[in-house]
PDB file of C-alpha atoms in Angstrom:
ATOM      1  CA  UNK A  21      18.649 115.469 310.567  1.00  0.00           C
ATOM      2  CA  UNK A  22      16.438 118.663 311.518  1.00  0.00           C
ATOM      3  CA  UNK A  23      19.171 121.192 311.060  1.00  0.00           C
ATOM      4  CA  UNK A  24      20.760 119.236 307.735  1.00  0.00           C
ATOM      5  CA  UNK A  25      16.879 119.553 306.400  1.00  0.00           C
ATOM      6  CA  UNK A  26      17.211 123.273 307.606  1.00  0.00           C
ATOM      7  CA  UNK A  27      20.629 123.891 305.929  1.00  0.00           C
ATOM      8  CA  UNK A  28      19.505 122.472 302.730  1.00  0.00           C
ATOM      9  CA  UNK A  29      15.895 124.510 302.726  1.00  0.00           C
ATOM     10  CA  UNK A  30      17.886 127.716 303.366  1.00  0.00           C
ATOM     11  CA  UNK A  31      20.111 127.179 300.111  1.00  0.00           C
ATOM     12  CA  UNK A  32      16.420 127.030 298.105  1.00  0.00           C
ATOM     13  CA  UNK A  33      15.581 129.752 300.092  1.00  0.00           C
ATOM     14  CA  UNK A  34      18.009 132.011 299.616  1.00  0.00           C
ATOM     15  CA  UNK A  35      17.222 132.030 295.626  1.00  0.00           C
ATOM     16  CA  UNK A  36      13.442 132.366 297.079  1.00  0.00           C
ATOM     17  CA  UNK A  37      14.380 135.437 299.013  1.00  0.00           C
ATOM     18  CA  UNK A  38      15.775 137.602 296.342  1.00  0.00           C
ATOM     19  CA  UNK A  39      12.838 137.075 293.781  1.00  0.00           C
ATOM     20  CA  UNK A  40       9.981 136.949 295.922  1.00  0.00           C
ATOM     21  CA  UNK A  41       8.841 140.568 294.183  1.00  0.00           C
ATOM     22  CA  UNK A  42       8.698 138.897 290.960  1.00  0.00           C
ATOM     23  CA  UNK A  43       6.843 135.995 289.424  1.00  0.00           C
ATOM     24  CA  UNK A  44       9.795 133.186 288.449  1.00  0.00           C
ATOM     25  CA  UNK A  45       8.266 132.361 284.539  1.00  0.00           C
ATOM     26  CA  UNK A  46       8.189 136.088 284.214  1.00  0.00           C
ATOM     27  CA  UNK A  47      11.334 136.816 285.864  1.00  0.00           C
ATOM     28  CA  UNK A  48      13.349 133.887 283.629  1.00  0.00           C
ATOM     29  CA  UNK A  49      12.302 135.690 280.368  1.00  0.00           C
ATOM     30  CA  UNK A  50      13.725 139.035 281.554  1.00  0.00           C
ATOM     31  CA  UNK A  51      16.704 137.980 283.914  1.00  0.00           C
ATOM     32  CA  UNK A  52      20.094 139.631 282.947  1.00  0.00           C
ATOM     33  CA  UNK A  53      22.782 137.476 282.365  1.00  0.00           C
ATOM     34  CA  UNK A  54      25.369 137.873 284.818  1.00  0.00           C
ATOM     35  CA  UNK A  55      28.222 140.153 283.164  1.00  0.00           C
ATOM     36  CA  UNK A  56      31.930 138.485 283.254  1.00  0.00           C
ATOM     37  CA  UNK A  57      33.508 140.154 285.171  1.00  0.00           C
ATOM     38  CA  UNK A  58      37.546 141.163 285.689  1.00  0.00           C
ATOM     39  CA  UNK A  59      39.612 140.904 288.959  1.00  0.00           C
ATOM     40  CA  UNK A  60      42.983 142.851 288.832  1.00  0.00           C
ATOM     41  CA  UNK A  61      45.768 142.054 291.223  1.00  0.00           C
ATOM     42  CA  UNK A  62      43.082 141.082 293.785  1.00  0.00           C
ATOM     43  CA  UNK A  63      40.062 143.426 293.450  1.00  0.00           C
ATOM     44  CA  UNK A  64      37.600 143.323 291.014  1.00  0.00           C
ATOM     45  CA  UNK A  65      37.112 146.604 288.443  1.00  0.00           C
ATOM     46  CA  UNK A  66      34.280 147.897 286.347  1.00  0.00           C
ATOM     47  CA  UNK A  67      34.713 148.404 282.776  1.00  0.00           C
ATOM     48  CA  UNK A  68      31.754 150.545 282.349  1.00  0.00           C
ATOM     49  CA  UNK A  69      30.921 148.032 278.922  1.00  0.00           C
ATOM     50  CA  UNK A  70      30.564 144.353 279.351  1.00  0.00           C
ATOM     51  CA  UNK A  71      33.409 142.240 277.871  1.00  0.00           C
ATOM     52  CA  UNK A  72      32.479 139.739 275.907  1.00  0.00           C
ATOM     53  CA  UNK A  73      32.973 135.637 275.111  1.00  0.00           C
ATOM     54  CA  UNK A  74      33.851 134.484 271.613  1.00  0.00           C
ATOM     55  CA  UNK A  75      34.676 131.335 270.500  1.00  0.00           C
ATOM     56  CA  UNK A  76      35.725 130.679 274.301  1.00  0.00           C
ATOM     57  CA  UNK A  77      38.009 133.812 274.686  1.00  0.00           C
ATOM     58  CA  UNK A  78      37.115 136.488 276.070  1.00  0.00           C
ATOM     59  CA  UNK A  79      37.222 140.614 274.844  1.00  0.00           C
ATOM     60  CA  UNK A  80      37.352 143.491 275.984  1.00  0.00           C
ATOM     61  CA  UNK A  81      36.400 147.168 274.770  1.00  0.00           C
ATOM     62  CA  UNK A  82      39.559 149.424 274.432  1.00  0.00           C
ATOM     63  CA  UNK A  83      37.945 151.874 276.343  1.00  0.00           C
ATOM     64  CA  UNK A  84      38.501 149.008 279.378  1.00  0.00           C
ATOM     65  CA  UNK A  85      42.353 149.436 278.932  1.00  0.00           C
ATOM     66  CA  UNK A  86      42.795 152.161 281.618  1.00  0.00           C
ATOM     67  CA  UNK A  87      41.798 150.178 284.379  1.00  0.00           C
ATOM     68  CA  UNK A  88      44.404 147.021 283.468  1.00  0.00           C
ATOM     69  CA  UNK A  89      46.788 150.563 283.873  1.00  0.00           C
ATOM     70  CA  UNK A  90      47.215 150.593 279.801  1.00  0.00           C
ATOM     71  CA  UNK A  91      46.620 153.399 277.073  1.00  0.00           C
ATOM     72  CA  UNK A  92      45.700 153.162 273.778  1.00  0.00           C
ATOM     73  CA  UNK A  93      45.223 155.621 270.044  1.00  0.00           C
ATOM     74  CA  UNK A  94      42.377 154.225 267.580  1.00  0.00           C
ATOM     75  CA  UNK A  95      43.644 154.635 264.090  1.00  0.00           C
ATOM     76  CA  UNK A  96      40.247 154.648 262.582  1.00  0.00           C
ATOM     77  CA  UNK A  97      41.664 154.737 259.052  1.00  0.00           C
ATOM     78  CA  UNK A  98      43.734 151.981 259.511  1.00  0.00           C
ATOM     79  CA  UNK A  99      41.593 150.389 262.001  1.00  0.00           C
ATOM     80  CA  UNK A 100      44.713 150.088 264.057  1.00  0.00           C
ATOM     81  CA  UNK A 101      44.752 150.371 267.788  1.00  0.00           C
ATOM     82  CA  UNK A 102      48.155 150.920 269.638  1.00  0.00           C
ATOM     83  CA  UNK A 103      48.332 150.085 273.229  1.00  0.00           C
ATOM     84  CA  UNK A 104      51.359 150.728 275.568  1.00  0.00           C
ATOM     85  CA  UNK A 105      51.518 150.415 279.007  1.00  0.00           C
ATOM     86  CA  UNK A 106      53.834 152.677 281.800  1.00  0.00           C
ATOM     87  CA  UNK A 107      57.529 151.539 280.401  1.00  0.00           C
ATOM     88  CA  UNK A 108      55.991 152.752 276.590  1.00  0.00           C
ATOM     89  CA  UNK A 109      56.470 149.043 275.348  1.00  0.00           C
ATOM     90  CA  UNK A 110      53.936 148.555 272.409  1.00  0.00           C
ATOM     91  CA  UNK A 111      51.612 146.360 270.915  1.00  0.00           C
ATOM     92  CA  UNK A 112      49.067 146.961 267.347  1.00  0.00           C
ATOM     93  CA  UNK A 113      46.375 145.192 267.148  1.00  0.00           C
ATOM     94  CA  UNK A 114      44.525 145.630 263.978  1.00  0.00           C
ATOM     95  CA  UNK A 115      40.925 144.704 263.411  1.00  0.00           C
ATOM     96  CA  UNK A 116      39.860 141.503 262.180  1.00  0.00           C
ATOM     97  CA  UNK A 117      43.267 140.436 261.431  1.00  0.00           C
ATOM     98  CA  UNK A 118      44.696 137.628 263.244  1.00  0.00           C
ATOM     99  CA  UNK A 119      48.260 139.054 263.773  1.00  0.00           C
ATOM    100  CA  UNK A 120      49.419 141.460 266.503  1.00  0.00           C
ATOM    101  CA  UNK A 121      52.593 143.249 266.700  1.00  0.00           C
ATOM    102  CA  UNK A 122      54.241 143.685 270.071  1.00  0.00           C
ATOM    103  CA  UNK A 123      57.212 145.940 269.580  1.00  0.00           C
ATOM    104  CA  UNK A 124      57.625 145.495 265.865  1.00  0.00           C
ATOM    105  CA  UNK A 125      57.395 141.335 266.047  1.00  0.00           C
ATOM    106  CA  UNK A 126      54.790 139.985 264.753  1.00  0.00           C
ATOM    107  CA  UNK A 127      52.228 137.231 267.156  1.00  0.00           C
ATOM    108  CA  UNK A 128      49.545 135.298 265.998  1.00  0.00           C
ATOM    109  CA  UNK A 129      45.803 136.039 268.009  1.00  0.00           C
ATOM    110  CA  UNK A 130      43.614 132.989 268.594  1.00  0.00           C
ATOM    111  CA  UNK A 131      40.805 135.190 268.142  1.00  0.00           C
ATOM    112  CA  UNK A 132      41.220 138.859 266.215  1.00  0.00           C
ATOM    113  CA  UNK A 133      40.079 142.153 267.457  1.00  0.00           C
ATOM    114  CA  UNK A 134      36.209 142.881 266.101  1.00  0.00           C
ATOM    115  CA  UNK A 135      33.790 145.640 266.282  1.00  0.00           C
ATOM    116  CA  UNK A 136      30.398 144.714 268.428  1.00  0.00           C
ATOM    117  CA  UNK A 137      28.236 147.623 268.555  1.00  0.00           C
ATOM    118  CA  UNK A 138      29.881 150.194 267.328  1.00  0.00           C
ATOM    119  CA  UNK A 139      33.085 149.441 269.847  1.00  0.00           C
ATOM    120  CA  UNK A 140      36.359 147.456 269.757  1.00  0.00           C
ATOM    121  CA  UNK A 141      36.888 144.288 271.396  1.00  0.00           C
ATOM    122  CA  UNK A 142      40.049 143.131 272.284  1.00  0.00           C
ATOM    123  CA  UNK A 143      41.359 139.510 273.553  1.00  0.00           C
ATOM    124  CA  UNK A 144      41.999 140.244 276.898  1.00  0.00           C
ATOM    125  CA  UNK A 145      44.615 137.344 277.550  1.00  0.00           C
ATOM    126  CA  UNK A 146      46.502 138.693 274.643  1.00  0.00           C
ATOM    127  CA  UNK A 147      46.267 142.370 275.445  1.00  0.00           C
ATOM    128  CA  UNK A 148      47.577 141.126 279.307  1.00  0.00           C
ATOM    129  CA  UNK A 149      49.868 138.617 278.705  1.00  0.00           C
ATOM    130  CA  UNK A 150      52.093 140.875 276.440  1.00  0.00           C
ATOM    131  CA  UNK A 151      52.295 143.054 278.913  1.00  0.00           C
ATOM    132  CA  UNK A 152      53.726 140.145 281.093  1.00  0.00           C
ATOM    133  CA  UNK A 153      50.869 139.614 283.255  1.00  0.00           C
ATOM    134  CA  UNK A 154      49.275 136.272 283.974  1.00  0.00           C
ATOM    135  CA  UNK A 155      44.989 135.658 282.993  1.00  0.00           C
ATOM    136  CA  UNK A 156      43.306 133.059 284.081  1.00  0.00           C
ATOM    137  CA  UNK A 157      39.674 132.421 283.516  1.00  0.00           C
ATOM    138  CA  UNK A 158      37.449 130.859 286.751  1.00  0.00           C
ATOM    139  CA  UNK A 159      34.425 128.969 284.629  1.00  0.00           C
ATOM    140  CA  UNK A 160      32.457 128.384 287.617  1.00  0.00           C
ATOM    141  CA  UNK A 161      31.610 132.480 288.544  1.00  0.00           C
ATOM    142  CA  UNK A 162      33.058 133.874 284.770  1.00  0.00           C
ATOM    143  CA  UNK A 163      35.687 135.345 286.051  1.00  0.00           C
ATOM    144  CA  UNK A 164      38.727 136.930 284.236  1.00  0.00           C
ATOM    145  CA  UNK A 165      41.635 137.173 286.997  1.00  0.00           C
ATOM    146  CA  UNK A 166      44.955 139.306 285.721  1.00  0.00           C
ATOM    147  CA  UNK A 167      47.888 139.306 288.388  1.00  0.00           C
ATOM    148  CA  UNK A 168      51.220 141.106 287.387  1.00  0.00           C
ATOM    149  CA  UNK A 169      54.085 139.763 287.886  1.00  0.00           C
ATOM    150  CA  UNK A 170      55.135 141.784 291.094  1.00  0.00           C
ATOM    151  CA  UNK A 171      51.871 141.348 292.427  1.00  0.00           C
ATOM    152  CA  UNK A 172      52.448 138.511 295.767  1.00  0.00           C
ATOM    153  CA  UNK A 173      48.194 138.232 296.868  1.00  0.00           C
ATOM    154  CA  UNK A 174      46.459 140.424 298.789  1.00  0.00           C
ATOM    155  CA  UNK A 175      46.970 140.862 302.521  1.00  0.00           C
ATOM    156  CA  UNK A 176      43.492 141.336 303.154  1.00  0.00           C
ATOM    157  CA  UNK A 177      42.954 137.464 304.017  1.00  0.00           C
ATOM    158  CA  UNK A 178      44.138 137.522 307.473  1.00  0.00           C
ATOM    159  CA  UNK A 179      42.471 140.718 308.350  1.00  0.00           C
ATOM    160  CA  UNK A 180      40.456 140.883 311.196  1.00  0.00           C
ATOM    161  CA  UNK A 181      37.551 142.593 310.178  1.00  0.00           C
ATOM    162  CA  UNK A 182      35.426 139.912 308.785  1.00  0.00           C
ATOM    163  CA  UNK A 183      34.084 141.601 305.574  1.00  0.00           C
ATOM    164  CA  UNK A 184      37.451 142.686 304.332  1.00  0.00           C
ATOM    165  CA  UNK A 185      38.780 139.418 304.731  1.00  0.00           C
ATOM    166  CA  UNK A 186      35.597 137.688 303.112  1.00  0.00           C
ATOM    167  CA  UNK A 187      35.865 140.043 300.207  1.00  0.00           C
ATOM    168  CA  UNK A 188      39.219 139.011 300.117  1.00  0.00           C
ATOM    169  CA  UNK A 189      38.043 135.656 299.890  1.00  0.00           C
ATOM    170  CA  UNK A 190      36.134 136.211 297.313  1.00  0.00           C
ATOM    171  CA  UNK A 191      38.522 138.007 294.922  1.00  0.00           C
ATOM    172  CA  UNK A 192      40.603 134.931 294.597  1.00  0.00           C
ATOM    173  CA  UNK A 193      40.216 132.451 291.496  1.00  0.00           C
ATOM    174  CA  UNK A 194      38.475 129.085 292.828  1.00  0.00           C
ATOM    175  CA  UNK A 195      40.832 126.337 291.708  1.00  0.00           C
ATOM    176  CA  UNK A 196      39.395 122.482 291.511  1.00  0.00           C
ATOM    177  CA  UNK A 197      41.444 119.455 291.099  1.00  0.00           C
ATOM    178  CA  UNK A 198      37.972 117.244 289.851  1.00  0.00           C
ATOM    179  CA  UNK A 199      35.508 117.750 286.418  1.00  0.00           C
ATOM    180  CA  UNK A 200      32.863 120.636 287.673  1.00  0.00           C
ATOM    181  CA  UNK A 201      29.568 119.981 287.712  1.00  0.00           C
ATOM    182  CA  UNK A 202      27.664 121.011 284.183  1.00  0.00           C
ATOM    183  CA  UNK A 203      26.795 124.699 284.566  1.00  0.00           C
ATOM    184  CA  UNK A 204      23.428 125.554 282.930  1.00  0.00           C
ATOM    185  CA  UNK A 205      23.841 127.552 280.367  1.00  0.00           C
ATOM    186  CA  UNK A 206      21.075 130.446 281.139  1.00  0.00           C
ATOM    187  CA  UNK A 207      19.939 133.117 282.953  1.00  0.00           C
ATOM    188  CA  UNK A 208      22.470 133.616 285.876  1.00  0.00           C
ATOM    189  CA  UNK A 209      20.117 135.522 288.011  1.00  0.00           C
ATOM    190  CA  UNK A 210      20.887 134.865 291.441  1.00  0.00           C
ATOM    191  CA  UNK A 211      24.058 133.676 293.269  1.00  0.00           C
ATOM    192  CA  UNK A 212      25.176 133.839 297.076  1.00  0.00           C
ATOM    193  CA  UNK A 213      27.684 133.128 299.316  1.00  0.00           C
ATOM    194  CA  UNK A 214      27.426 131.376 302.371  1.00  0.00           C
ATOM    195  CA  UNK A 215      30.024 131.481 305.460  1.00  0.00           C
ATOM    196  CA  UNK A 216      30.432 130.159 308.548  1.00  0.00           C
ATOM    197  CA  UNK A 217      29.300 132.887 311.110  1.00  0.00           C
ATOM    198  CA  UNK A 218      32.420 134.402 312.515  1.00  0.00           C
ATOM    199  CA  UNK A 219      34.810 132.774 310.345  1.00  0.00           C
ATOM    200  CA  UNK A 220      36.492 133.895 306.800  1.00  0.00           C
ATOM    201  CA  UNK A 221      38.507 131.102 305.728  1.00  0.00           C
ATOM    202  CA  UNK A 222      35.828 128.984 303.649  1.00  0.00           C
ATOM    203  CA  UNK A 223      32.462 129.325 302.089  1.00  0.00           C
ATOM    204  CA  UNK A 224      29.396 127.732 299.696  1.00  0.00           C
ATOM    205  CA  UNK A 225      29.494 129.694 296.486  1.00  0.00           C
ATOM    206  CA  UNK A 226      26.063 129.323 294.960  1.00  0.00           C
ATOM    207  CA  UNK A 227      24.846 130.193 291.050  1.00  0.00           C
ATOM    208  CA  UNK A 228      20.911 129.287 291.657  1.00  0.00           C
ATOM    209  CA  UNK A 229      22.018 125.646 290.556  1.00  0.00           C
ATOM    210  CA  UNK A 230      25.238 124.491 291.671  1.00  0.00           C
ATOM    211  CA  UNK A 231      27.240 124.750 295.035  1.00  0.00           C
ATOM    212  CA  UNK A 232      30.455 125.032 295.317  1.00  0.00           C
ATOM    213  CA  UNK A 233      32.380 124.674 298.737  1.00  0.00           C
ATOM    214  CA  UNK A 234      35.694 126.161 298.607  1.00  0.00           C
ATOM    215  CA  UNK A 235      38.212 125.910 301.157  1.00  0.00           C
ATOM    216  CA  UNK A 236      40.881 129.459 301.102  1.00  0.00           C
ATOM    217  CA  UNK A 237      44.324 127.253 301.721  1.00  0.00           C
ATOM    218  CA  UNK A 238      48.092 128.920 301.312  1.00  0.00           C
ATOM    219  CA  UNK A 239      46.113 131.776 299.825  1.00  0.00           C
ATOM    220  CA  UNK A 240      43.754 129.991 297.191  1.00  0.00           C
ATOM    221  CA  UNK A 241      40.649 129.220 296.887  1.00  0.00           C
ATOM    222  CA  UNK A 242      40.525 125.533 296.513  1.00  0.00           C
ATOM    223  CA  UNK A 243      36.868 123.744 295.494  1.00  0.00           C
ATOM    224  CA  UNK A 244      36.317 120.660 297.645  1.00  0.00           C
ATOM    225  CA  UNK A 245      33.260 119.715 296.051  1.00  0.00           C
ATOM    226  CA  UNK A 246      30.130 120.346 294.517  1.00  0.00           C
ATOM    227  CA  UNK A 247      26.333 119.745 294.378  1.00  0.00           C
ATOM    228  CA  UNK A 248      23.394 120.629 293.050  1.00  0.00           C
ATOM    229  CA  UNK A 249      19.968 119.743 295.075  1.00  0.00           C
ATOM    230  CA  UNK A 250      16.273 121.300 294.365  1.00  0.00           C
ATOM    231  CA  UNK A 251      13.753 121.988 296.887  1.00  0.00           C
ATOM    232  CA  UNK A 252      15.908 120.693 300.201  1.00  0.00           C
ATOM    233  CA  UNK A 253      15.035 117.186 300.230  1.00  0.00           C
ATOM    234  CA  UNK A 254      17.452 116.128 302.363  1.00  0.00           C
ATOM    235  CA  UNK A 255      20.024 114.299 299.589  1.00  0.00           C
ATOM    236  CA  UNK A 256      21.852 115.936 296.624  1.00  0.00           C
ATOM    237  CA  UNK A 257      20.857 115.191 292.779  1.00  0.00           C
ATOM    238  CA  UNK A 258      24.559 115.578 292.117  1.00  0.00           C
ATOM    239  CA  UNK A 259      27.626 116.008 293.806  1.00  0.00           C
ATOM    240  CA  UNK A 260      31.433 116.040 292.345  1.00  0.00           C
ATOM    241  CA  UNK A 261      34.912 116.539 294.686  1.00  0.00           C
ATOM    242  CA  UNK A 262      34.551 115.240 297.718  1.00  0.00           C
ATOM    243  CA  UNK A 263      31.029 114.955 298.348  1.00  0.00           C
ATOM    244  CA  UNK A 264      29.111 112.091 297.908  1.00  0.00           C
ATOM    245  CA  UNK A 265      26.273 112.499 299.839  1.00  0.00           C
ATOM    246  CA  UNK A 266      24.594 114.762 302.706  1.00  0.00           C
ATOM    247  CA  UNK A 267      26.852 112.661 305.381  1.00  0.00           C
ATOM    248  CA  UNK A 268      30.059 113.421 303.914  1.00  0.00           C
ATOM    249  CA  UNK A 269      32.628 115.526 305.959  1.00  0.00           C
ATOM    250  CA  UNK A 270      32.873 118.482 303.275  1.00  0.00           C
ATOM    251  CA  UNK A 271      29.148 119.059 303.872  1.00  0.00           C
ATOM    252  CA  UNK A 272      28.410 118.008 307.536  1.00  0.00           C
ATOM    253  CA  UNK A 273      30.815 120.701 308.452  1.00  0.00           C
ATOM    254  CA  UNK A 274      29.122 123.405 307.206  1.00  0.00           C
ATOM    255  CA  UNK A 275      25.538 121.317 309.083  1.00  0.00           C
ATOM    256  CA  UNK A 276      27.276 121.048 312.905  1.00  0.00           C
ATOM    257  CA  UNK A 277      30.383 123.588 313.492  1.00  0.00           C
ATOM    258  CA  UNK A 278      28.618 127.025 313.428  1.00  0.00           C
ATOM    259  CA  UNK A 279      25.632 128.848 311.569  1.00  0.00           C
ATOM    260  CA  UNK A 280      25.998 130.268 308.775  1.00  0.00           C
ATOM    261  CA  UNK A 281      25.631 133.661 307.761  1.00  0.00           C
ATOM    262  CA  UNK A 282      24.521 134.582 303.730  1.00  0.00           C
ATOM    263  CA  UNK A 283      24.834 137.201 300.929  1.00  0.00           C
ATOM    264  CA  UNK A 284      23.036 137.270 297.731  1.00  0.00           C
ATOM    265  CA  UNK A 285      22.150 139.270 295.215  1.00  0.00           C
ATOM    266  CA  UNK A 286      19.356 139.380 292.318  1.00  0.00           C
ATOM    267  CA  UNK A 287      20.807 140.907 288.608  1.00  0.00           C
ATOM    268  CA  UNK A 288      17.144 140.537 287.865  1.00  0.00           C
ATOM    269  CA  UNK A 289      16.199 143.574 290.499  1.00  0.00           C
ATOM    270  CA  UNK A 290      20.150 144.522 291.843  1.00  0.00           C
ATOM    271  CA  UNK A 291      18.641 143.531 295.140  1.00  0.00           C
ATOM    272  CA  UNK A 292      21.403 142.819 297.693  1.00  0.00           C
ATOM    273  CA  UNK A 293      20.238 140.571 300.614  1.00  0.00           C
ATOM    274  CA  UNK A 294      22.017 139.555 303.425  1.00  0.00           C
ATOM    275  CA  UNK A 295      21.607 138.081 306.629  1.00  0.00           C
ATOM    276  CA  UNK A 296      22.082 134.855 309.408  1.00  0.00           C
ATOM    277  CA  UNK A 297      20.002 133.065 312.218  1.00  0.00           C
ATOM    278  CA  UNK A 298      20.868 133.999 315.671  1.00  0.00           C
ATOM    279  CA  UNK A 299      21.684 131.257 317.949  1.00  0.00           C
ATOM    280  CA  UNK A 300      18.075 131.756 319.550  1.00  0.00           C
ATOM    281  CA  UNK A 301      16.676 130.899 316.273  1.00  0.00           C
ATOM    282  CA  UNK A 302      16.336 134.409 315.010  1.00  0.00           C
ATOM    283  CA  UNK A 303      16.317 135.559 311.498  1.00  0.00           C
ATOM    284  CA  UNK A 304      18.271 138.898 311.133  1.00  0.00           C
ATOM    285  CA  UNK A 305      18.142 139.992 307.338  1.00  0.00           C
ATOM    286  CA  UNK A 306      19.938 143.225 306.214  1.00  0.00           C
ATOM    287  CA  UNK A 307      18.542 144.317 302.301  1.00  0.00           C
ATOM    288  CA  UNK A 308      19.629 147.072 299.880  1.00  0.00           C
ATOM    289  CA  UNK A 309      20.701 147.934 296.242  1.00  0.00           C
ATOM    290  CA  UNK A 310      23.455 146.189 294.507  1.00  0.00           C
ATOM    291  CA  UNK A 311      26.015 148.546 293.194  1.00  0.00           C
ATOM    292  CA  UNK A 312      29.670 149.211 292.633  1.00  0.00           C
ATOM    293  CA  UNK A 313      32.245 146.261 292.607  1.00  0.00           C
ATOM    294  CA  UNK A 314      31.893 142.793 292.653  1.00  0.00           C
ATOM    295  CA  UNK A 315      33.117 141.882 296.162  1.00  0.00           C
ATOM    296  CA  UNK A 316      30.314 144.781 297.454  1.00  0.00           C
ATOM    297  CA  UNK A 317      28.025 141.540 297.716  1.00  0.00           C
ATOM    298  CA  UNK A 318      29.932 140.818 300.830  1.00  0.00           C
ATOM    299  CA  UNK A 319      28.471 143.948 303.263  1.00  0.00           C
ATOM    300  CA  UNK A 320      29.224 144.192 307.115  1.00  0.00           C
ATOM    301  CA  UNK A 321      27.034 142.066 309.677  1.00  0.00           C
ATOM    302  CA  UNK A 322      26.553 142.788 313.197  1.00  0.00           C
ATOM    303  CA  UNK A 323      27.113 141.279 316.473  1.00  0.00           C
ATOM    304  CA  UNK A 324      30.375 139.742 315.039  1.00  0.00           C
ATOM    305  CA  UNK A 325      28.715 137.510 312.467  1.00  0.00           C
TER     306      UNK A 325
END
């Protein structure tokens, strides 16, 4: 019961951790909202501007195009942008307008190009699948992930060095098989991820309300359950998947096999904090600045951890 209590306290604690600089009212009211972010073939890119969510869709600026390995030309007096990827197939995309042209045929958008502060957004699923590449959007971290067709997963998950492998982890789209918890819909200003020390295989994916435990199977990331619990009380307000309280097998494993080890990070300060408990008891905390990619969250421990 004393190391359950212990495991549930350090999943409060580890949103405690990252905003103890800053008072929590005053923190909520100035809290970025985590960015959505894009994972190509297996490793996530920056687009330099955000993309956006409309009606449930999600844009990007044109200027993100390079990195999905496509050019474009702006036709500002047509408001016509041409895209064409490596093989000079084409698609136009005019703005506001509802039909696309790939190659001279004409396709209907569920959601038309737009200008949003002074740029163009495009709908990335559209841009990406007719280029023939498959998008699929994770609701539980707001992730966009685009595979191409030749693209078989990355070979990163069976590496031995523990933070490649856990980034690795990481960059694949969580999958769940049951109806996800409610998300709340505001600041996302903390989230973690929690692993069994020495191990790469699962984790606890945490957004500051909900956890997530996903299991990496065949090379996906499959949810097993979730729950949500405030203040480590020792029982769950609510669980979904397999979990159905503290006792059940999806949780106690992550309680009695190993300790775990944790990284977080704060979009409130871009403080990255990281660290585990030594079998002695010992807190060993590693912190720094947030920066580059997505899967940076996931730095190197020591002592094998």
């Amino acid at each position: 019961m004393q190391k359950l209590l212990l495991m549930l306290v350090t999943l409060g604690l580890i949103v405690t951790l990252v905003c103890s600089h800053s008072n929590r009212t005053e923190a909520a009211s100035t809290a970025m909202f985590r960015p959505i972010l894009i994972n190509v073939n297996g490793k996530f890119i920056q687009t330099g501007t955000t993309p956006e969510e409309v009606d449930h869709r999600v844009l990007i600026p044109i200027r993100s195009l390079s990195t999905l390995g496509l050019t474009y030309v702006w036709d500002g007096a047509t408001q016509t942008v041409t895209i064409s990827n490596a093989s000079q197939s084409k698609v136009k995309v005019t703005l506001n307008s509802t039909i696309a042209y790939k190659d001279d045929k004409p396709i209907t958008l569920d959601v038309p190009a737009q200008m949003k502060q002074e740029r163009v957004y495009l709908p990335i699923r559209f841009v990406t699948e007719a280029f023939d590449s498959n998008v699929q959007f994770e609701t539980i971290r707001k992730i966009v992930f685009v595979t191409s067709k030749s693209f078989s997963g990355s070979t990163e998950l069976a590496s031995k060095d523990l933070q490649k492998a856990r980034q690795a982890a990481i960059s694949l789209p969580i999958q769940a098989s049951f109806k996800l918890l409610h998300v709340k819909e505001t600041d996302f200003m903390v989230e973690s991820y929690m692993f069994l020390a020495g191990k790469t295989d699962e984790y606890i994916y945490e957004d500051g309300y909900t956890s997530t435990i996903v299991h990496i199977q065949n090379g996906k990331a499959i949810a097993i359950g979730q729950f949500t619990n405030k203040g480590g009380t020792g029982s769950f307000d609510q669980v979904a998947g397999d979990l159905k309280d503290t006792l059940s097998p999806a949780f106690q494993h992550f309680v009695i096999e190993n300790p775990i080890v944790y990284f977080n990070v704060n979009y409130n300060t871009t403080a990255l904090d990281a660290g585990y408990s030594s079998d002695d008891d010992k807190t060993f905390r590693i912190s720094g600045e947030f920066s580059g990619a997505y899967e940076n969250i996931i730095i190197a421990l020591p002592d094998g951890k």
